[in-house]
Amino acid sequence: MLNYTKYKRFETIKLNDRIWPDKEINKAPIWCSVDLRDGNQALINPMTVDEKIEFFKLLIKLGFKEIEVGFPSASQIEYDFLRRLVDENHIPDDVTVQVLTQARPHLIKKTFEALKDIKKAIVHIYNSTSVLQRDVVFNMSKEEIKKIAVEGTKLVKEYAGSFEGEILLEYSPESFTGTELEYAIEICDAVLDIWEANKENKVIINLPSTVQMDTPNVYADQVEWMCRNFKDRERVIVSVHPHNDRGTGVSDAELAMLAGADRVEGTLFGNGERTGNVDILTIAYNMFSHGINPELNIENVNEIIEVYERCVKIPVHVRHPYAGNLVFTAFSGSHQDAINKGIKKYKERHNNIWQVPYLPIDPSDLGREYEALVRINSQSGKGGIAFVMDHCYGFKIPKTMRKEFADVIQKISEGKGEVSPTEVKAAFDKEYLNLEIPFKLVKCRVSDISDNGCEEDTKVNVSIIHDGQEREIEGIGNGPIDAFKSALSRSSLINVKIIDYTEHALSTGSEAQAAAYVYMERNDTMKKTFGVGVDSNITRASIKSMISALNRLYHQ
């Protein structure tokens, strides 16, 4: 039995008058990618400098204006990477790079050496403030921990004073979620005072959920309490940096934004220590799905995945929100049918607002293909199979025919698992379009014999092969189908009745094809089935559909 009494909750504030639940997210935050530092340090095989350059260029292309590029004072490869960004002019004027450093004199000195010739940078200092870290890691008092933050700020301010470019300060009380809020605000306000922060000279105060310790609403309460209790909220850019230990990193970030956060630090696809950082792309796509501009260029998720997987060497999970290979698929028959009907209605209404069951976002907006929307297996229904045939191949299978063809596909899927659209079409051809036994059409001629308003005004002359013998038959009726049926009946080859018939164009243009569907019944056995014919001539298509149905009815 699990020894749950071994664990206890960290006691935080009770914010009974919280206002964040009544807020709505209506604009994008300031995004800061930490892929190249926080994400990179979590890799089994960290990125090379060349891979970092490629990843940095991807982040620029995606529209990130703040990018944490590393810890240049702690690693030579990160120092060299930053210098290459500078020396090779990879940093656009509108992008601010961010560097991390501990609040130690020699590390801060080397950090500023790495920043030489940069026009604008964020220097991010941090020290852990939580009860647990103070006790078991540092064995320091609150005053001693506070002094680290204050002295570090003084050093950064001193170096910034002689730096040719612009320096922004970011301070993180690391392990914020395990820190007493009154103590966290005391340290943060001390840092702000030393920096002489004001409305025109703001400091980024980052409130990291370094390790998730509670539900997202508790984190939101902590962020709102901090926003309320800064001595001067206007001199602060409130940033959050959620991790994902409890699996709620995205929720932490979204609720923190409701609680007053201006900025979000995270990574593409949530890469990071342990269970990862917050997934910036998921938050951005969530906003997009609510009609909010995420202010990132994320319309081609496949390209993002390709660069990410090559540089990071971690595959994107098939069920990853928005990006996974299977997130826009539907195996359930009822889901497939609803998607099929929803997309049809969306196109018919000519409405700009996307409303399709089971698809919160239009896959094409992310550069995804519709062909992957419906996947066919033994759990699939007739609606999904009809969707594949319509969307991939243009066949609008009649509703009454869908069960018949679905039974064919189900037998295939029960034996092999998933059936691809190509395999669905191959089965359709085999079952309906390529049948030549016992009947095969050789040629046909249709003529109009209208005279004095006679109802039977169409004559067909058809050459068919039946059981290996070619035969010429002729019939008259009130249309090509009726006339062909009459010809077959007069020759004593069949005894059937036609229950239903439909047709439609498969394509447009000079090589347009037509599809015809006929539903027939044998009078002797009461067996019923559909036949399908395709031809550039609709009359020939209708006759081919009858041949198809007859072969299904009479083939032993």
Coordinates of C-alpha atoms in Angstrom, one line a residue:
M1 CA 0.0 0.0 0.0
L2 CA 1.2 3.5 -0.8
N3 CA 2.6 5.3 2.2
Y4 CA 0.8 8.5 1.5
T5 CA 1.4 9.8 5.1
K6 CA 5.0 10.3 4.1
Y7 CA 4.1 13.5 2.3
K8 CA 2.5 16.7 3.2
R9 CA 1.4 19.9 1.5
F10 CA 3.4 23.1 1.7
E11 CA 1.2 25.6 3.6
T12 CA 0.7 28.8 1.6
I13 CA -1.5 31.8 1.9
K14 CA -5.3 31.8 2.0
L15 CA -6.5 34.3 -0.6
N16 CA -10.2 34.5 0.0
D17 CA -10.8 37.6 -2.1
R18 CA -8.9 36.4 -5.2
I19 CA -10.0 38.1 -8.4
W20 CA -8.1 36.0 -11.0
P21 CA -11.0 33.5 -11.5
D22 CA -13.1 36.3 -13.1
K23 CA -10.3 37.4 -15.5
E24 CA -9.9 36.3 -19.1
I25 CA -6.8 35.9 -21.2
N26 CA -7.2 38.5 -24.0
K27 CA -3.6 39.1 -25.2
A28 CA -0.3 37.3 -25.5
P29 CA 2.3 37.7 -22.8
I30 CA 5.9 38.6 -23.3
W31 CA 7.4 35.3 -24.4
C32 CA 10.8 34.2 -23.4
S33 CA 12.3 30.9 -24.8
V34 CA 14.6 29.1 -22.4
D35 CA 15.2 26.2 -24.8
L36 CA 18.9 27.0 -25.2
R37 CA 19.6 27.0 -21.5
D38 CA 17.0 25.4 -19.3
G39 CA 16.0 23.0 -22.1
N40 CA 19.5 22.3 -23.2
Q41 CA 20.8 21.4 -19.8
A42 CA 18.1 18.7 -19.5
L43 CA 19.3 16.8 -22.7
I44 CA 21.2 13.5 -22.5
N45 CA 23.3 14.9 -25.4
P46 CA 23.3 18.7 -25.1
M47 CA 23.2 20.6 -28.4
T48 CA 26.5 21.5 -30.1
V49 CA 27.2 25.1 -30.9
D50 CA 26.1 24.6 -34.5
E51 CA 22.8 23.0 -33.4
K52 CA 22.3 25.9 -31.0
I53 CA 22.8 28.4 -33.8
E54 CA 20.2 26.5 -35.9
F55 CA 17.8 26.4 -33.0
F56 CA 18.3 30.1 -32.3
K57 CA 17.5 30.9 -35.9
L58 CA 14.3 28.9 -35.5
L59 CA 13.3 30.9 -32.4
I60 CA 13.9 34.1 -34.3
K61 CA 11.8 32.9 -37.2
L62 CA 9.0 32.0 -34.8
G63 CA 9.0 35.6 -33.5
F64 CA 10.5 35.3 -30.0
K65 CA 11.8 38.7 -28.9
E66 CA 13.5 37.5 -25.7
I67 CA 15.7 34.4 -25.8
E68 CA 17.7 33.0 -22.9
V69 CA 20.9 31.8 -24.7
G70 CA 22.8 30.2 -21.8
F71 CA 24.9 30.4 -18.7
P72 CA 28.1 31.8 -20.3
S73 CA 30.0 32.1 -17.0
A74 CA 29.6 28.4 -16.2
S75 CA 30.3 26.7 -19.5
Q76 CA 32.8 27.3 -22.2
I77 CA 30.5 26.0 -24.9
E78 CA 27.8 28.4 -23.8
Y79 CA 30.3 31.3 -23.7
D80 CA 31.5 30.4 -27.2
F81 CA 27.9 30.1 -28.4
L82 CA 27.1 33.6 -27.2
R83 CA 30.2 35.0 -28.8
R84 CA 29.3 33.4 -32.1
L85 CA 25.9 35.0 -31.9
V86 CA 27.6 38.3 -31.5
D87 CA 30.5 38.0 -33.8
E88 CA 28.5 36.5 -36.7
N89 CA 25.7 39.1 -36.2
H90 CA 22.9 36.5 -35.6
I91 CA 21.1 38.8 -33.1
P92 CA 18.5 41.0 -34.7
D93 CA 18.1 44.6 -33.3
D94 CA 14.6 43.8 -32.0
V95 CA 15.7 40.7 -30.1
T96 CA 17.0 40.7 -26.6
V97 CA 19.2 37.9 -25.5
Q98 CA 19.1 36.7 -21.8
V99 CA 21.9 35.2 -19.9
L100 CA 21.8 33.5 -16.5
T101 CA 24.3 33.8 -13.7
Q102 CA 24.6 33.1 -10.1
A103 CA 25.2 36.1 -7.9
R104 CA 29.0 35.6 -7.6
P105 CA 31.6 38.3 -8.5
H106 CA 33.7 36.2 -10.8
L107 CA 30.7 34.8 -12.6
I108 CA 29.1 38.2 -13.1
K109 CA 32.4 39.5 -14.4
K110 CA 32.7 36.7 -17.0
T111 CA 29.0 37.1 -17.9
F112 CA 29.6 40.8 -18.9
E113 CA 32.7 39.8 -20.9
A114 CA 30.5 37.4 -22.9
L115 CA 28.0 40.2 -23.5
K116 CA 30.6 42.5 -25.1
D117 CA 29.3 44.4 -28.1
I118 CA 25.6 43.4 -27.5
K119 CA 23.2 46.3 -27.8
K120 CA 20.7 45.0 -25.3
A121 CA 20.6 42.1 -22.9
I122 CA 18.8 40.7 -19.9
V123 CA 21.0 39.6 -17.0
H124 CA 19.2 37.0 -15.0
I125 CA 20.4 36.4 -11.5
Y126 CA 18.8 34.0 -9.0
N127 CA 19.2 32.3 -5.7
S128 CA 17.0 29.8 -4.0
T129 CA 14.8 31.2 -1.2
S130 CA 12.6 28.2 -0.2
V131 CA 12.3 26.9 3.3
L132 CA 13.7 23.5 2.2
Q133 CA 16.7 24.9 0.3
R134 CA 17.6 27.3 3.1
D135 CA 17.6 24.4 5.5
V136 CA 19.2 21.5 3.7
V137 CA 21.2 23.1 0.9
F138 CA 22.6 26.4 2.2
N139 CA 22.1 26.1 5.9
M140 CA 21.5 29.9 5.9
S141 CA 19.2 32.3 7.6
K142 CA 16.6 34.4 5.8
E143 CA 18.9 37.5 6.2
E144 CA 21.9 35.6 4.7
I145 CA 19.8 34.4 1.7
K146 CA 18.5 37.9 1.2
K147 CA 22.0 39.3 1.3
I148 CA 23.0 37.1 -1.7
A149 CA 20.2 38.6 -3.8
V150 CA 21.0 42.2 -2.7
E151 CA 24.8 41.8 -3.3
G152 CA 24.2 40.2 -6.6
T153 CA 22.0 43.0 -7.7
K154 CA 24.6 45.6 -6.6
L155 CA 27.3 43.8 -8.7
V156 CA 25.1 43.6 -11.8
K157 CA 24.3 47.3 -11.4
E158 CA 27.9 48.2 -11.1
Y159 CA 28.9 46.3 -14.3
A160 CA 25.9 47.7 -16.1
G161 CA 26.9 51.2 -15.3
S162 CA 30.1 50.9 -17.5
F163 CA 28.5 48.6 -20.1
E164 CA 28.1 50.2 -23.5
G165 CA 24.8 48.5 -24.3
E166 CA 21.5 48.4 -22.3
I167 CA 21.1 46.0 -19.5
L168 CA 17.8 44.8 -18.0
L169 CA 17.8 43.0 -14.7
E170 CA 15.8 39.8 -14.0
Y171 CA 15.7 38.4 -10.6
S172 CA 14.3 35.0 -9.6
P173 CA 13.6 33.8 -6.1
E174 CA 14.3 30.2 -7.1
S175 CA 11.9 27.6 -5.6
F176 CA 9.4 30.4 -5.2
T177 CA 6.5 28.0 -4.7
G178 CA 8.2 26.7 -1.6
T179 CA 8.9 30.2 -0.2
E180 CA 6.9 32.1 2.4
L181 CA 5.2 34.9 0.4
E182 CA 6.0 37.6 3.0
Y183 CA 9.7 36.6 2.7
A184 CA 9.6 36.4 -1.2
I185 CA 8.1 39.9 -1.4
E186 CA 10.7 41.2 1.1
I187 CA 13.6 40.0 -1.1
C188 CA 12.1 41.1 -4.4
D189 CA 11.4 44.6 -3.1
A190 CA 14.9 44.8 -1.8
V191 CA 16.3 43.9 -5.2
L192 CA 14.0 46.5 -6.8
D193 CA 15.2 49.2 -4.4
I194 CA 18.8 48.5 -5.0
W195 CA 18.3 48.7 -8.8
E196 CA 16.3 51.9 -8.3
A197 CA 13.6 50.5 -10.4
N198 CA 10.7 52.7 -11.6
K199 CA 8.1 52.8 -14.3
E200 CA 10.7 53.7 -17.0
N201 CA 13.4 51.4 -15.6
K202 CA 11.5 48.1 -14.8
V203 CA 12.9 44.9 -13.4
I204 CA 11.7 41.5 -14.4
I205 CA 10.7 39.6 -11.2
N206 CA 10.5 36.0 -12.2
L207 CA 8.3 33.8 -10.0
P208 CA 9.3 30.2 -10.9
S209 CA 7.4 27.1 -10.1
T210 CA 10.8 25.5 -10.0
V211 CA 9.2 22.4 -8.6
Q212 CA 5.4 22.1 -8.8
M213 CA 4.1 21.7 -5.3
D214 CA 0.3 22.2 -5.5
T215 CA -2.6 22.7 -7.9
P216 CA -2.6 25.5 -10.4
N217 CA -5.1 27.6 -8.5
V218 CA -2.7 27.8 -5.6
Y219 CA 0.1 29.0 -7.9
A220 CA -2.3 31.6 -9.2
D221 CA -3.1 32.8 -5.7
Q222 CA 0.6 33.1 -5.0
V223 CA 1.2 35.2 -8.1
E224 CA -1.8 37.4 -7.5
W225 CA -0.7 38.0 -3.9
M226 CA 2.8 39.1 -5.1
C227 CA 1.2 41.4 -7.7
R228 CA -0.9 43.0 -5.0
N229 CA 1.9 43.4 -2.5
F230 CA 4.9 44.8 -4.4
K231 CA 5.6 48.3 -3.1
D232 CA 5.2 49.6 -6.6
R233 CA 3.7 47.2 -9.1
E234 CA 4.4 49.5 -12.0
R235 CA 8.1 49.1 -11.7
V236 CA 7.8 45.3 -12.1
I237 CA 7.5 43.0 -15.1
V238 CA 6.0 39.9 -13.4
S239 CA 7.3 36.7 -15.1
V240 CA 6.5 33.1 -14.5
H241 CA 8.6 30.0 -15.2
P242 CA 6.5 26.9 -14.5
H243 CA 7.8 23.4 -14.6
N244 CA 5.6 20.3 -15.1
D245 CA 6.2 18.0 -12.1
R246 CA 2.5 17.6 -11.5
G247 CA 1.6 17.6 -15.2
T248 CA -0.1 21.1 -15.0
G249 CA 2.6 23.4 -16.4
V250 CA 0.3 24.9 -19.0
S251 CA -2.5 25.4 -16.4
D252 CA 0.0 27.0 -14.0
A253 CA 1.0 29.5 -16.7
E254 CA -2.5 30.3 -17.9
L255 CA -3.9 30.8 -14.4
A256 CA -0.8 32.9 -13.5
M257 CA -1.5 35.1 -16.5
L258 CA -5.0 35.6 -15.1
A259 CA -3.4 36.5 -11.8
G260 CA -1.3 39.2 -13.3
A261 CA 1.8 37.7 -14.9
D262 CA 3.1 39.8 -17.8
R263 CA 5.6 37.3 -19.1
V264 CA 6.1 33.6 -19.6
E265 CA 9.3 31.7 -19.8
G266 CA 9.2 28.2 -21.3
T267 CA 10.3 25.9 -24.1
L268 CA 9.1 24.5 -27.3
F269 CA 7.1 21.3 -26.7
G270 CA 7.9 21.5 -22.9
N271 CA 11.4 20.2 -22.9
G272 CA 13.2 20.6 -19.6
E273 CA 14.4 19.1 -16.3
R274 CA 12.4 16.1 -14.9
T275 CA 9.0 16.3 -16.5
G276 CA 9.9 19.5 -18.4
N277 CA 9.2 23.2 -18.6
V278 CA 6.0 24.8 -19.5
D279 CA 5.2 24.2 -23.2
I280 CA 5.0 27.6 -24.9
L281 CA 3.5 26.3 -28.1
T282 CA 0.6 24.7 -26.3
I283 CA -0.2 28.0 -24.6
A284 CA 0.1 29.9 -27.8
Y285 CA -2.1 27.5 -29.8
N286 CA -4.6 27.6 -26.9
M287 CA -4.8 31.4 -27.3
F288 CA -5.1 31.0 -31.1
S289 CA -8.0 28.6 -30.7
H290 CA -9.8 31.4 -28.7
G291 CA -9.3 34.0 -31.4
I292 CA -6.3 35.7 -29.7
N293 CA -3.2 36.6 -31.6
P294 CA -0.4 34.6 -29.9
E295 CA 2.2 37.0 -31.5
L296 CA 4.3 34.0 -32.6
N297 CA 4.7 32.7 -36.2
I298 CA 3.6 29.2 -35.5
E299 CA 1.5 28.4 -38.6
N300 CA 3.9 25.6 -39.7
V301 CA 4.2 23.2 -36.9
N302 CA 5.7 20.5 -39.0
E303 CA 8.8 22.7 -39.7
I304 CA 9.1 23.5 -36.0
I305 CA 9.0 19.8 -35.2
E306 CA 11.6 18.9 -37.8
V307 CA 14.2 21.4 -36.5
Y308 CA 13.3 20.6 -32.8
E309 CA 13.7 16.9 -33.2
R310 CA 16.9 17.2 -35.1
C311 CA 18.6 19.5 -32.6
V312 CA 17.1 18.3 -29.4
K313 CA 17.0 14.6 -30.4
I314 CA 13.7 14.0 -28.6
P315 CA 10.7 12.9 -30.6
V316 CA 7.5 14.9 -30.2
H317 CA 4.9 12.5 -28.7
V318 CA 2.2 11.3 -31.1
R319 CA -0.5 12.7 -28.6
H320 CA 1.2 16.0 -28.0
P321 CA -1.3 18.8 -28.1
Y322 CA -1.6 20.3 -31.6
A323 CA 1.7 18.9 -32.8
G324 CA 1.4 15.1 -32.3
N325 CA 0.9 12.9 -35.4
L326 CA -2.4 11.5 -34.0
V327 CA -4.0 14.7 -32.5
F328 CA -6.1 15.4 -35.6
T329 CA -7.1 11.8 -36.2
A330 CA -10.3 10.0 -35.2
F331 CA -10.5 6.2 -34.8
S332 CA -14.0 6.2 -33.3
G333 CA -16.7 5.8 -35.8
S334 CA -19.0 8.3 -34.1
H335 CA -16.2 10.8 -34.0
Q336 CA -15.4 10.3 -37.7
D337 CA -19.0 10.8 -38.6
A338 CA -19.2 14.0 -36.6
I339 CA -16.0 15.4 -38.1
N340 CA -17.3 14.5 -41.6
K341 CA -20.6 16.3 -41.0
G342 CA -18.9 19.2 -39.2
I343 CA -16.5 20.0 -42.0
K344 CA -19.3 19.7 -44.6
K345 CA -21.4 22.2 -42.6
Y346 CA -18.5 24.5 -42.1
K347 CA -17.9 24.7 -45.9
E348 CA -21.6 25.1 -46.6
R349 CA -22.1 28.0 -44.2
H350 CA -19.1 30.1 -45.6
N351 CA -18.6 31.2 -42.0
N352 CA -15.2 32.4 -40.9
I353 CA -15.7 30.9 -37.4
W354 CA -14.3 27.4 -37.1
Q355 CA -16.8 25.0 -35.5
V356 CA -16.2 21.3 -36.1
P357 CA -16.9 18.6 -33.6
Y358 CA -13.7 17.1 -32.0
L359 CA -11.4 19.5 -33.8
P360 CA -10.9 22.6 -31.6
I361 CA -8.6 24.1 -34.3
D362 CA -8.4 23.8 -38.1
P363 CA -5.4 21.6 -38.8
S364 CA -4.6 23.6 -42.0
D365 CA -3.9 26.6 -39.8
L366 CA -0.9 24.7 -38.4
G367 CA 0.3 23.5 -41.8
R368 CA -1.3 20.0 -41.2
E369 CA -3.1 18.0 -43.9
Y370 CA -6.7 17.0 -43.8
E371 CA -5.8 13.5 -45.1
A372 CA -4.7 12.6 -41.6
L373 CA -7.9 13.6 -39.9
V374 CA -9.6 10.2 -40.1
R375 CA -7.8 7.0 -39.5
I376 CA -9.5 3.7 -40.1
N377 CA -9.4 0.6 -37.9
S378 CA -11.8 -1.9 -36.5
Q379 CA -13.4 0.7 -34.3
S380 CA -14.1 3.0 -37.2
G381 CA -17.7 3.5 -38.5
K382 CA -19.3 4.1 -41.8
G383 CA -19.1 7.9 -41.4
G384 CA -15.3 7.9 -41.2
I385 CA -14.9 5.6 -44.2
A386 CA -17.3 7.8 -46.1
F387 CA -15.2 10.8 -45.2
V388 CA -12.0 9.2 -46.5
M389 CA -13.6 8.3 -49.8
D390 CA -15.1 11.8 -50.2
H391 CA -12.2 13.9 -49.0
C392 CA -9.3 11.9 -50.4
Y393 CA -10.9 10.6 -53.6
G394 CA -14.1 12.5 -54.3
F395 CA -16.6 9.6 -53.9
K396 CA -19.7 10.8 -52.2
I397 CA -21.0 7.3 -51.1
P398 CA -24.8 7.2 -50.6
K399 CA -25.8 6.9 -47.0
T400 CA -27.6 3.6 -47.7
M401 CA -24.4 2.2 -49.2
R402 CA -22.0 3.2 -46.3
K403 CA -22.8 0.2 -44.1
E404 CA -22.2 -2.3 -46.9
F405 CA -18.7 -0.8 -47.6
A406 CA -17.9 -0.3 -44.0
D407 CA -18.4 -4.0 -43.4
V408 CA -15.8 -4.7 -46.0
I409 CA -13.2 -2.4 -44.4
Q410 CA -13.9 -3.7 -40.9
K411 CA -13.0 -7.3 -42.0
I412 CA -9.7 -6.0 -43.4
S413 CA -9.0 -4.0 -40.2
E414 CA -9.8 -6.9 -37.9
G415 CA -7.1 -8.8 -39.6
K416 CA -4.3 -6.2 -39.9
G417 CA -5.2 -3.2 -37.7
E418 CA -5.2 0.3 -39.2
V419 CA -6.2 0.7 -42.8
S420 CA -4.7 3.6 -44.7
P421 CA -6.8 5.7 -47.1
T422 CA -4.9 4.1 -50.0
E423 CA -5.9 0.7 -48.7
V424 CA -9.6 1.9 -48.3
K425 CA -9.6 3.0 -51.9
A426 CA -8.0 -0.2 -53.1
A427 CA -10.7 -2.2 -51.4
F428 CA -13.3 0.0 -53.0
D429 CA -11.9 -0.6 -56.4
K430 CA -11.7 -4.4 -55.8
E431 CA -15.3 -4.6 -54.4
Y432 CA -17.0 -2.3 -57.0
L433 CA -15.0 -0.9 -59.8
N434 CA -12.8 -3.8 -61.0
L435 CA -15.4 -6.6 -61.2
E436 CA -15.6 -8.4 -64.5
I437 CA -17.2 -11.8 -63.6
P438 CA -19.7 -13.0 -64.7
F439 CA -20.4 -9.8 -66.6
K440 CA -17.9 -7.5 -68.5
L441 CA -18.9 -4.5 -70.5
V442 CA -17.3 -4.3 -73.9
K443 CA -19.1 -1.3 -75.5
C444 CA -22.4 0.3 -75.5
R445 CA -24.4 2.7 -77.6
V446 CA -27.4 4.8 -76.4
S447 CA -29.8 6.4 -78.7
D448 CA -32.9 8.6 -78.3
I449 CA -36.0 7.2 -80.0
S450 CA -38.6 9.7 -78.8
D451 CA -41.7 9.6 -80.8
N452 CA -45.1 11.1 -80.0
G453 CA -44.3 11.5 -76.3
C454 CA -43.6 7.8 -75.7
E455 CA -42.4 7.1 -72.2
E456 CA -39.9 4.4 -73.4
D457 CA -37.7 6.8 -75.4
T458 CA -34.2 5.4 -74.9
K459 CA -32.6 2.4 -76.7
V460 CA -29.3 0.8 -75.7
N461 CA -27.2 -1.6 -77.7
V462 CA -24.6 -3.3 -75.5
S463 CA -21.8 -5.8 -76.1
I464 CA -21.1 -7.7 -73.0
I465 CA -19.0 -10.8 -72.1
H466 CA -21.0 -13.2 -70.0
D467 CA -19.2 -16.3 -68.6
G468 CA -16.6 -15.9 -71.3
Q469 CA -19.0 -15.5 -74.2
E470 CA -19.5 -12.1 -75.9
R471 CA -23.1 -11.2 -76.5
E472 CA -25.0 -8.4 -78.2
I473 CA -28.1 -7.3 -76.4
E474 CA -30.7 -4.5 -77.0
G475 CA -33.3 -2.9 -74.8
I476 CA -35.7 0.0 -74.7
G477 CA -36.7 1.9 -71.6
N478 CA -37.4 5.3 -70.1
G479 CA -33.7 6.0 -69.6
P480 CA -30.3 4.3 -70.1
I481 CA -30.5 2.3 -66.8
D482 CA -34.1 1.1 -67.5
A483 CA -33.2 0.3 -71.1
F484 CA -30.1 -1.7 -70.1
K485 CA -32.1 -3.6 -67.4
S486 CA -34.7 -4.4 -70.1
A487 CA -32.0 -5.7 -72.4
L488 CA -30.6 -8.0 -69.8
S489 CA -34.0 -9.2 -68.7
R490 CA -35.1 -10.0 -72.3
S491 CA -31.9 -12.1 -72.7
S492 CA -32.9 -14.1 -69.6
L493 CA -29.6 -13.3 -68.0
I494 CA -30.9 -11.6 -64.9
N495 CA -34.0 -11.1 -62.8
V496 CA -33.5 -8.0 -60.7
K497 CA -35.2 -4.8 -59.6
I498 CA -33.5 -1.4 -59.2
I499 CA -34.1 0.2 -55.7
D500 CA -32.2 3.4 -56.0
Y501 CA -29.8 5.3 -58.2
T502 CA -27.5 8.4 -57.6
E503 CA -24.7 10.1 -59.5
H504 CA -22.3 13.0 -59.1
A505 CA -19.2 14.5 -60.7
L506 CA -15.9 13.4 -59.4
S507 CA -13.9 16.3 -60.8
T508 CA -14.1 19.4 -63.1
G509 CA -12.4 20.3 -66.3
S510 CA -11.8 18.6 -69.6
E511 CA -11.1 15.2 -68.1
A512 CA -14.0 15.3 -65.6
Q513 CA -15.2 12.0 -64.3
A514 CA -18.6 11.0 -63.1
A515 CA -19.5 8.4 -60.5
A516 CA -22.8 6.5 -60.5
Y517 CA -24.2 4.3 -57.8
V518 CA -27.1 1.8 -58.2
Y519 CA -28.8 -0.3 -55.6
M520 CA -30.2 -3.5 -56.9
E521 CA -32.0 -6.6 -55.6
R522 CA -32.2 -10.1 -57.1
N523 CA -35.9 -11.2 -57.3
D524 CA -35.1 -14.8 -56.7
T525 CA -32.8 -14.6 -53.7
M526 CA -33.8 -11.2 -52.3
K527 CA -30.1 -10.4 -52.1
K528 CA -29.4 -6.7 -52.3
T529 CA -26.2 -4.8 -53.1
F530 CA -24.7 -1.6 -54.6
G531 CA -22.7 -1.2 -57.7
V532 CA -20.5 1.7 -58.7
G533 CA -19.4 2.9 -62.1
V534 CA -16.9 5.7 -63.1
D535 CA -16.6 7.2 -66.6
S536 CA -16.1 10.5 -68.3
N537 CA -19.6 9.9 -69.8
I538 CA -22.4 9.7 -67.2
T539 CA -24.4 7.3 -69.3
R540 CA -21.5 4.9 -69.5
A541 CA -20.9 5.4 -65.7
S542 CA -24.5 4.4 -65.0
I543 CA -24.3 1.3 -67.1
K544 CA -20.9 0.4 -65.5
S545 CA -22.6 0.7 -62.1
M546 CA -25.2 -1.8 -63.1
I547 CA -22.5 -4.2 -64.3
S548 CA -20.8 -3.8 -60.9
A549 CA -24.0 -4.5 -59.0
L550 CA -24.8 -7.5 -61.2
N551 CA -21.3 -9.0 -60.6
R552 CA -21.8 -8.6 -56.8
L553 CA -25.2 -10.3 -57.1
Y554 CA -24.4 -13.1 -59.4
H555 CA -20.8 -14.0 -58.8
Q556 CA -20.6 -17.3 -57.1

